PDB file of C-alpha atoms in Angstrom:
ATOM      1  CA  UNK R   1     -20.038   2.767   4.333  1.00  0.00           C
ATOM      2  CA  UNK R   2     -18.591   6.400   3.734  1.00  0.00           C
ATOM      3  CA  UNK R   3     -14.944   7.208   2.566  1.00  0.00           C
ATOM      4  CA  UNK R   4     -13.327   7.979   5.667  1.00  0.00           C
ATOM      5  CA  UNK R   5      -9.483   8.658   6.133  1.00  0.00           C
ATOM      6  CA  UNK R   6      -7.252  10.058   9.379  1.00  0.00           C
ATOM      7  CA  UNK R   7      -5.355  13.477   9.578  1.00  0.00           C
ATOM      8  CA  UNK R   8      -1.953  12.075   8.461  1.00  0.00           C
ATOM      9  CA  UNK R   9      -0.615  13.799  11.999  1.00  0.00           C
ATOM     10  CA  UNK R  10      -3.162  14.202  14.471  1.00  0.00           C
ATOM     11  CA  UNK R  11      -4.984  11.131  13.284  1.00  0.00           C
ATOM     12  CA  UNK R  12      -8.130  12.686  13.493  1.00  0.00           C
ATOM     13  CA  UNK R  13     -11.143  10.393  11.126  1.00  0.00           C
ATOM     14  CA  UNK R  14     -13.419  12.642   8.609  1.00  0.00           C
ATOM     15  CA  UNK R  15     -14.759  12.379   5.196  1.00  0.00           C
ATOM     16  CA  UNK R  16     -12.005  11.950   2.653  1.00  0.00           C
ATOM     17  CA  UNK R  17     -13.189  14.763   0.499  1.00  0.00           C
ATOM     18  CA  UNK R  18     -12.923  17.065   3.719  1.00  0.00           C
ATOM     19  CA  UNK R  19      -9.381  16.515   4.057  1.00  0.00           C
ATOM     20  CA  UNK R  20      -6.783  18.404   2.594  1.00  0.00           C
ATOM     21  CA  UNK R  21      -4.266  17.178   0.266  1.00  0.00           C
ATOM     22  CA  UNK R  22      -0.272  17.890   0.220  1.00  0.00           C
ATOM     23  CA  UNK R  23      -0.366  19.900  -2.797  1.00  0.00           C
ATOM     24  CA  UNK R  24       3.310  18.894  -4.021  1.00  0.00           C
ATOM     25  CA  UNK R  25       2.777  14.954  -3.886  1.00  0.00           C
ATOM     26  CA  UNK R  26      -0.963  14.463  -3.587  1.00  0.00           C
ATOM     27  CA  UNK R  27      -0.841  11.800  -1.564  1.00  0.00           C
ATOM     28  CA  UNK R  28      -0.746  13.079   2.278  1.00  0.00           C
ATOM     29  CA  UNK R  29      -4.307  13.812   3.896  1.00  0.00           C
ATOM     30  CA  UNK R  30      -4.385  16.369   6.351  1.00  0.00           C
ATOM     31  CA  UNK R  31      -7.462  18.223   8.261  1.00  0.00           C
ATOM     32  CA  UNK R  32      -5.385  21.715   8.241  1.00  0.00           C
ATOM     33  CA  UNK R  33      -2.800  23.506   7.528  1.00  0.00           C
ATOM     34  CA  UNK R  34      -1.200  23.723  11.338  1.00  0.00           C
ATOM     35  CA  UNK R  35      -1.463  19.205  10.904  1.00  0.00           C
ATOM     36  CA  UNK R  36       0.571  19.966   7.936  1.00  0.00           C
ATOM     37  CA  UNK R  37       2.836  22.056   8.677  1.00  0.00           C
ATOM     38  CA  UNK R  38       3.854  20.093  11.728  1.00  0.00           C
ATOM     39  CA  UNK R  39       4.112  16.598   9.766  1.00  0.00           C
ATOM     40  CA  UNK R  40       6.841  18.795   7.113  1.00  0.00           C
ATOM     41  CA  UNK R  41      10.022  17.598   8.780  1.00  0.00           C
ATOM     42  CA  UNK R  42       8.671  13.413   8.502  1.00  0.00           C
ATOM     43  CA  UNK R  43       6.616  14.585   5.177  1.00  0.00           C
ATOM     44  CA  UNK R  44       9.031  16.299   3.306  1.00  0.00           C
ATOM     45  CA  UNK R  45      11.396  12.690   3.097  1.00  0.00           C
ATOM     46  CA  UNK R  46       8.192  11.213   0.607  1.00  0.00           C
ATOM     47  CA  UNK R  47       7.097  14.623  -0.694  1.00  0.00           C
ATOM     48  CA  UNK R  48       8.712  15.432  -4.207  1.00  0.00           C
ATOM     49  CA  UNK R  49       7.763  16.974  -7.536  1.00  0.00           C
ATOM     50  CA  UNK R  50       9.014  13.743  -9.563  1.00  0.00           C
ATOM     51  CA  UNK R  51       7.647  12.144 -12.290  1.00  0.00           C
ATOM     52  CA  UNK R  52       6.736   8.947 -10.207  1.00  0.00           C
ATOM     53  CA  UNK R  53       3.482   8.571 -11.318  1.00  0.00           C
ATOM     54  CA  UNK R  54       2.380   6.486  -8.194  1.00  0.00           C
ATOM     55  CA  UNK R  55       3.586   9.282  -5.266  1.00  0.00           C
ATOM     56  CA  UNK R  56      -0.235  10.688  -5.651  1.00  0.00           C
ATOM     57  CA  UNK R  57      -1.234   6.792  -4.216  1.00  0.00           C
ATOM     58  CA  UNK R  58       1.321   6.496  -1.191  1.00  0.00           C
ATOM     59  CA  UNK R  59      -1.454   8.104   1.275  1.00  0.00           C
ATOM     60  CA  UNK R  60      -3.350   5.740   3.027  1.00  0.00           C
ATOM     61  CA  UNK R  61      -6.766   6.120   5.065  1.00  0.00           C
ATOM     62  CA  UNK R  62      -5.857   4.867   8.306  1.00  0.00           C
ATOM     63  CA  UNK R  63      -2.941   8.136   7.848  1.00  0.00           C
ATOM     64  CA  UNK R  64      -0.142   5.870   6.847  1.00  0.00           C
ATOM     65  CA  UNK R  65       1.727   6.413   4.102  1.00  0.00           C
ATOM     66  CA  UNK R  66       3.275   3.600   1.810  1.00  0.00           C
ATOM     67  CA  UNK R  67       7.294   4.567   1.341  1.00  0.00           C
ATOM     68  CA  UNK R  68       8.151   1.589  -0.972  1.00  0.00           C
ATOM     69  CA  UNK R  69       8.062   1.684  -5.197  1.00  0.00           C
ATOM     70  CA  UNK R  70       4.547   0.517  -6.795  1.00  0.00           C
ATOM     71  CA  UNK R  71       5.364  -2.280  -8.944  1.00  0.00           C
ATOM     72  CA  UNK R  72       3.949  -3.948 -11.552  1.00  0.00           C
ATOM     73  CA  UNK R  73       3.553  -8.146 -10.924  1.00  0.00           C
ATOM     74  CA  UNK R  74       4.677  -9.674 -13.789  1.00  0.00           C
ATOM     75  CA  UNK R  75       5.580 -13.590 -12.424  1.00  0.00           C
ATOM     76  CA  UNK R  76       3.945 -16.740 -12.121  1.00  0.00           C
ATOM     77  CA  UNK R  77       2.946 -18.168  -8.780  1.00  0.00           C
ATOM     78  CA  UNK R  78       0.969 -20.486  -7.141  1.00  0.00           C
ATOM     79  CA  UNK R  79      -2.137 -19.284  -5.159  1.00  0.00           C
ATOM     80  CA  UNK R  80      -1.557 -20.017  -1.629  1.00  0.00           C
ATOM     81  CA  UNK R  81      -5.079 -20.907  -0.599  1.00  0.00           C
ATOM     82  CA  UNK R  82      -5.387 -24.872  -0.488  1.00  0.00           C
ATOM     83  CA  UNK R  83      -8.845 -24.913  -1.917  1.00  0.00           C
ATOM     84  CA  UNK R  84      -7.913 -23.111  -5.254  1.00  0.00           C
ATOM     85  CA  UNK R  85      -4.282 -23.688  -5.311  1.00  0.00           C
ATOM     86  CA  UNK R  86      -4.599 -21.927  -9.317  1.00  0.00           C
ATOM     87  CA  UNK R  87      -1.437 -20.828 -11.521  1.00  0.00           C
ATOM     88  CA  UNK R  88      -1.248 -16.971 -10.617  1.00  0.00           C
ATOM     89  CA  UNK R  89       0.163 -14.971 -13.634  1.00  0.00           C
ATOM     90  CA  UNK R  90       1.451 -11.691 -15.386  1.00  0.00           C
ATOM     91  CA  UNK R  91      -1.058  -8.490 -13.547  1.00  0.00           C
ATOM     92  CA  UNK R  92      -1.864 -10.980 -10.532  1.00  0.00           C
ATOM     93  CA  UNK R  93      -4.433 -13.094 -12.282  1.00  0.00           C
ATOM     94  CA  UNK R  94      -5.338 -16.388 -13.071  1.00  0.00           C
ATOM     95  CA  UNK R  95      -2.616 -17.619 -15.902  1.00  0.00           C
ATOM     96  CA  UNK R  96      -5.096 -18.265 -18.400  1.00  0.00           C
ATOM     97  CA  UNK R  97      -6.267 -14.867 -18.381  1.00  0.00           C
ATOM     98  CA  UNK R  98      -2.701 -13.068 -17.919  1.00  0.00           C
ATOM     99  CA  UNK R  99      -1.880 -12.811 -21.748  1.00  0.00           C
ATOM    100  CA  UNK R 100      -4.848 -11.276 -22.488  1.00  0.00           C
ATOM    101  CA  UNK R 101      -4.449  -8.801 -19.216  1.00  0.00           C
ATOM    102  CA  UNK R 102      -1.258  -7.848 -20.881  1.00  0.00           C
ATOM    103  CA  UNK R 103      -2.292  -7.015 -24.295  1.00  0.00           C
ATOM    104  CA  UNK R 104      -4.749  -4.776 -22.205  1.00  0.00           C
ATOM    105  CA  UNK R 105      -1.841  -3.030 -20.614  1.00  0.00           C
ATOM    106  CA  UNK R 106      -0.021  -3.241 -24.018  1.00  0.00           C
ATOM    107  CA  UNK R 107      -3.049  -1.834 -26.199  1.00  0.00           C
ATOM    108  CA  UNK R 108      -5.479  -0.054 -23.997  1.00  0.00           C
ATOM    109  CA  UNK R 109      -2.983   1.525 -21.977  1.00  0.00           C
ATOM    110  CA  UNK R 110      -0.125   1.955 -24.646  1.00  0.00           C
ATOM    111  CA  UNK R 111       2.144   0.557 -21.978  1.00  0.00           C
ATOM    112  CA  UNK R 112       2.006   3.300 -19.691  1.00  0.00           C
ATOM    113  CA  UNK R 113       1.796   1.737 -15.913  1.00  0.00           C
ATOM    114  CA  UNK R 114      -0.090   5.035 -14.901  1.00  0.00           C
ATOM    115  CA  UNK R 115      -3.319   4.517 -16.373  1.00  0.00           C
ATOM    116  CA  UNK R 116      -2.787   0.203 -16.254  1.00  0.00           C
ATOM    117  CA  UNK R 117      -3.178   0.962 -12.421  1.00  0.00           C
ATOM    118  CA  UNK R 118      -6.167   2.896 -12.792  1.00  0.00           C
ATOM    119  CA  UNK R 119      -7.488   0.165 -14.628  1.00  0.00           C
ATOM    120  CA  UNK R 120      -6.222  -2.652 -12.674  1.00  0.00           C
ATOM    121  CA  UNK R 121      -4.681  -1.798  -9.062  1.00  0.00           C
ATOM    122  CA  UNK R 122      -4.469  -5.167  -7.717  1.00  0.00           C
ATOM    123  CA  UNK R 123      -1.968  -5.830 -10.438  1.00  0.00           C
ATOM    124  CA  UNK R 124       0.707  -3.868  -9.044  1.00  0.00           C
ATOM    125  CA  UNK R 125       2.268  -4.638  -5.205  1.00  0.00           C
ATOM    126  CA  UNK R 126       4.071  -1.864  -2.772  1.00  0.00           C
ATOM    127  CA  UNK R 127       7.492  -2.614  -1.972  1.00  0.00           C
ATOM    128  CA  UNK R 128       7.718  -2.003   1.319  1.00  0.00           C
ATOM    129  CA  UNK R 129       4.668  -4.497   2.820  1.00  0.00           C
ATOM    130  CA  UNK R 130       3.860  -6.901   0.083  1.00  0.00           C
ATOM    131  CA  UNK R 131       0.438  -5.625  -0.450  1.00  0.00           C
ATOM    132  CA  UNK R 132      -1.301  -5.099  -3.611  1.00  0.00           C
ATOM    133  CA  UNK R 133      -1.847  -1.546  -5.314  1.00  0.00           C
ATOM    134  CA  UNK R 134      -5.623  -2.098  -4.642  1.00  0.00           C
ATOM    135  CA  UNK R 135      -5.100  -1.426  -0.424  1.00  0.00           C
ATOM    136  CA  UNK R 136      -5.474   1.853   0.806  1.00  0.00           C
ATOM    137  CA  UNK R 137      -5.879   0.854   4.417  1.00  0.00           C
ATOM    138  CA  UNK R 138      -2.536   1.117   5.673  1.00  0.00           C
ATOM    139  CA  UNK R 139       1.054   0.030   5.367  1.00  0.00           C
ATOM    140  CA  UNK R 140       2.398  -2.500   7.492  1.00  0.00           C
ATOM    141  CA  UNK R 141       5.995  -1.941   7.320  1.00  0.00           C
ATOM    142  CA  UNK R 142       6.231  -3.115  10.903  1.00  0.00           C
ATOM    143  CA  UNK R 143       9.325  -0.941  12.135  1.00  0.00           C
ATOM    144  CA  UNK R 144      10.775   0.171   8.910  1.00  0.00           C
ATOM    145  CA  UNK R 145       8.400   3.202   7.878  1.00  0.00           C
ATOM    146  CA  UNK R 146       9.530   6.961   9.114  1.00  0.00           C
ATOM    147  CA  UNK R 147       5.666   7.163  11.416  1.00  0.00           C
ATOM    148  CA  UNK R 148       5.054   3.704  13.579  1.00  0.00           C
ATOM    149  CA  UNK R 149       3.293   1.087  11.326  1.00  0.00           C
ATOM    150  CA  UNK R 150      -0.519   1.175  12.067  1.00  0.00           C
ATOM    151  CA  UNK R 151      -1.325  -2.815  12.490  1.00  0.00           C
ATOM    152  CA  UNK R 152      -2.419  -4.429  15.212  1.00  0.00           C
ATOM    153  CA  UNK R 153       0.552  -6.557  16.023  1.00  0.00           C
ATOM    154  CA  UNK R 154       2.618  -3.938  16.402  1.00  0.00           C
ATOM    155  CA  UNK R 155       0.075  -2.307  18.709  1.00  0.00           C
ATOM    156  CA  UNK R 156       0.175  -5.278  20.789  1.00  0.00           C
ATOM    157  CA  UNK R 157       4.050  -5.468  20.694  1.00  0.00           C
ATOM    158  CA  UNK R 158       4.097  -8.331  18.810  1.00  0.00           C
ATOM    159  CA  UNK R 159       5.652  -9.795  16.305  1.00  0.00           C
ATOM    160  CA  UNK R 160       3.923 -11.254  13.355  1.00  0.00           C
ATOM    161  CA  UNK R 161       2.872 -14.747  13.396  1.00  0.00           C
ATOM    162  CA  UNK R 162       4.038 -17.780  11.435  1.00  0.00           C
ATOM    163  CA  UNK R 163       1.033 -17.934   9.826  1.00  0.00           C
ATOM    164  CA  UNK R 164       1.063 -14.803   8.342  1.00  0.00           C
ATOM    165  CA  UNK R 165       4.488 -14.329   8.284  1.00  0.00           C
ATOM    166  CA  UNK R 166       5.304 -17.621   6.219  1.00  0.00           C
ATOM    167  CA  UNK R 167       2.694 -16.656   4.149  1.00  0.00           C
ATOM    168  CA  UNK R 168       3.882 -16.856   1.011  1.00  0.00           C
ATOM    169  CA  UNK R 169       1.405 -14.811  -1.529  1.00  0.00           C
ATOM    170  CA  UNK R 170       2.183 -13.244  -5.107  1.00  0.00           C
ATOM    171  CA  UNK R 171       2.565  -9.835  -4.317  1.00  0.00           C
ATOM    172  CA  UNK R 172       4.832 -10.277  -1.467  1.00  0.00           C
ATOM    173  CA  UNK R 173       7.572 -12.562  -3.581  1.00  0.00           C
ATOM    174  CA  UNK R 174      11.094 -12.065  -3.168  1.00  0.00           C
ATOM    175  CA  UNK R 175      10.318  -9.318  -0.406  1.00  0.00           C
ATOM    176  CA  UNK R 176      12.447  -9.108   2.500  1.00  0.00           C
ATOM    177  CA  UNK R 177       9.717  -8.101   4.769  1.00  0.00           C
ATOM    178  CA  UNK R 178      10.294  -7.629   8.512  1.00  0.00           C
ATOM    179  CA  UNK R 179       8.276  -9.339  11.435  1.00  0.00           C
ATOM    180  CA  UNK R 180       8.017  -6.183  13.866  1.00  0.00           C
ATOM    181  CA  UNK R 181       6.979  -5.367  16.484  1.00  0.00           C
ATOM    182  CA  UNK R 182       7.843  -1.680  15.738  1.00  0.00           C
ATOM    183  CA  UNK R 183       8.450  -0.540  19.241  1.00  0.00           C
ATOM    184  CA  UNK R 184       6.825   2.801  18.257  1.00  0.00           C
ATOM    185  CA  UNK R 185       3.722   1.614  17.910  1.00  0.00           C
ATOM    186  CA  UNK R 186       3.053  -0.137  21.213  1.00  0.00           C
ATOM    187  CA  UNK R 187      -0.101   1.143  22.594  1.00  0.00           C
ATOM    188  CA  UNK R 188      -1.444   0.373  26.286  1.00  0.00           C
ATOM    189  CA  UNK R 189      -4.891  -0.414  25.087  1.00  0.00           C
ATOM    190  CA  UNK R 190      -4.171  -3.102  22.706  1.00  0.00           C
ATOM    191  CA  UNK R 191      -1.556  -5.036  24.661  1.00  0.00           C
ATOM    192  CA  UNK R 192      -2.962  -7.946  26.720  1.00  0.00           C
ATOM    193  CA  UNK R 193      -2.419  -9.010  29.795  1.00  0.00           C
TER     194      UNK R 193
END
C-alpha cells in the first residue's frame, strides 16, 4: 500500500512525498500554496519555531493534526486484553524488557527523547487522544482540536462507546479524554438512519 496523506485544508488524498510541507513546523501537509495560505489563521495556533522536537510529528495523514505534548510512557500497567493480561512497563513494553529499553534510551540515545522516538515511537503517547507516538492516522480529540476530529463517531454524531471509552490502555492513563461527538464533524453520509 502507498504512503498516502490529505491536503491539511482541502482534504484532497496524494502521495505523501507530493505534498508540501509547512516549512516553519514541518508537520502540516498541504497540496499548494493557495491550501496553505488559507489554513494560516487555524495553522498558525500549532505552527512555531520552538525547540519542541516533536512539532515536525503533529501532522497526520488523514490531514489532522495532533495539538497535545508527545510524551514519553514511563509507568507500569496492566495490558488490557484478557488473553495476555502482561505487566506493561517503562517505553510501553513488556516489564521484563523495560529496564533494558531504558538503558537503550539512556546509552544509545544519550537521553535525548528526539532520537528515542525515532527509535521507538510506540513508546511515547499524544496528549490530547491517548494514542501512541507510532499513529499517524489521525487524532481523535473528539471536539477539543481547532479542525473537527476525523473519526467515525463523530461523523455519525455519536458519542464514543463504553467499550472504547472505558477502555483503559497504557498510553491513555490519567488522560481526561472527552467522549464527543464534535458537532463539527457530523457528516450526512455517515449518520444512519
Amino acid at each position: 500500500m502507498a504512503d498516502t496523506s490529505q491536503c491539511f485544508t482541502c482534504r484532497k488524498e496524494a502521495m505523501t512525498k507530493d505534498l508540501k510541507r509547512c516549512s516553519r513546523c514541518r508537520g502540516a501537509l498541504y497540496c499548494n500554496s493557495q491550501c496553505q495560505t488559507k489554513d494560516w489563521p487555524s495553522h498558525k495556533k500549532l505552527c512555531s519555531e520552538s525547540d519542541r522536537w516533536y512539532d515536525k510529528y503533529r501532522g497526520c495523514r488523514d490531514g489532522s493534526m495532533h495539538e497535545g505534548e508527545l510524551e514519553l510512557i514511563t509507568w507500569e500497567y496492566s495490558n488490557t486484553d484478557p488473553e495476555d493480561g502482561d505487566r506493561m512497563g517503562w517505553g510501553n513494553v513488556l516489564l521484563e524488557e523495560a529496564e533494558y529499553l531504558k538503558r537503550q534510551f539512556e546509552v544509545d540515545c544519550k537521553g535525548k527523547q528526539s532520537l528515542f522516538f525515532k527509535k521507538w515511537p510506540q513508546g511515547f503517547r499524544w496528549t490530547c487522544c491517548g494514542t501512541d507516538g507510532e499513529m499517524n492516522y489521525g487524532c481523535d480529540h473528539h471536539g477539543t482540536g481547532s479542525k473537527p476530529c476525523t473519526c467515525d463517531f463523530c461523523r455519525m454524531g455519536k458519542p464514543l462507546p463504553d467499550s472504547i471509552y472505558c477502555e483503559q490502555t497504557g498510553p491513555r492513563m490519567g488522560l481526561k479524554l472527552p467522549r464527543g461527538p464534535d458537532p463539527r464533524s457530523v457528516h450526512s453520509s455517515y449518520v444512519r438512519q
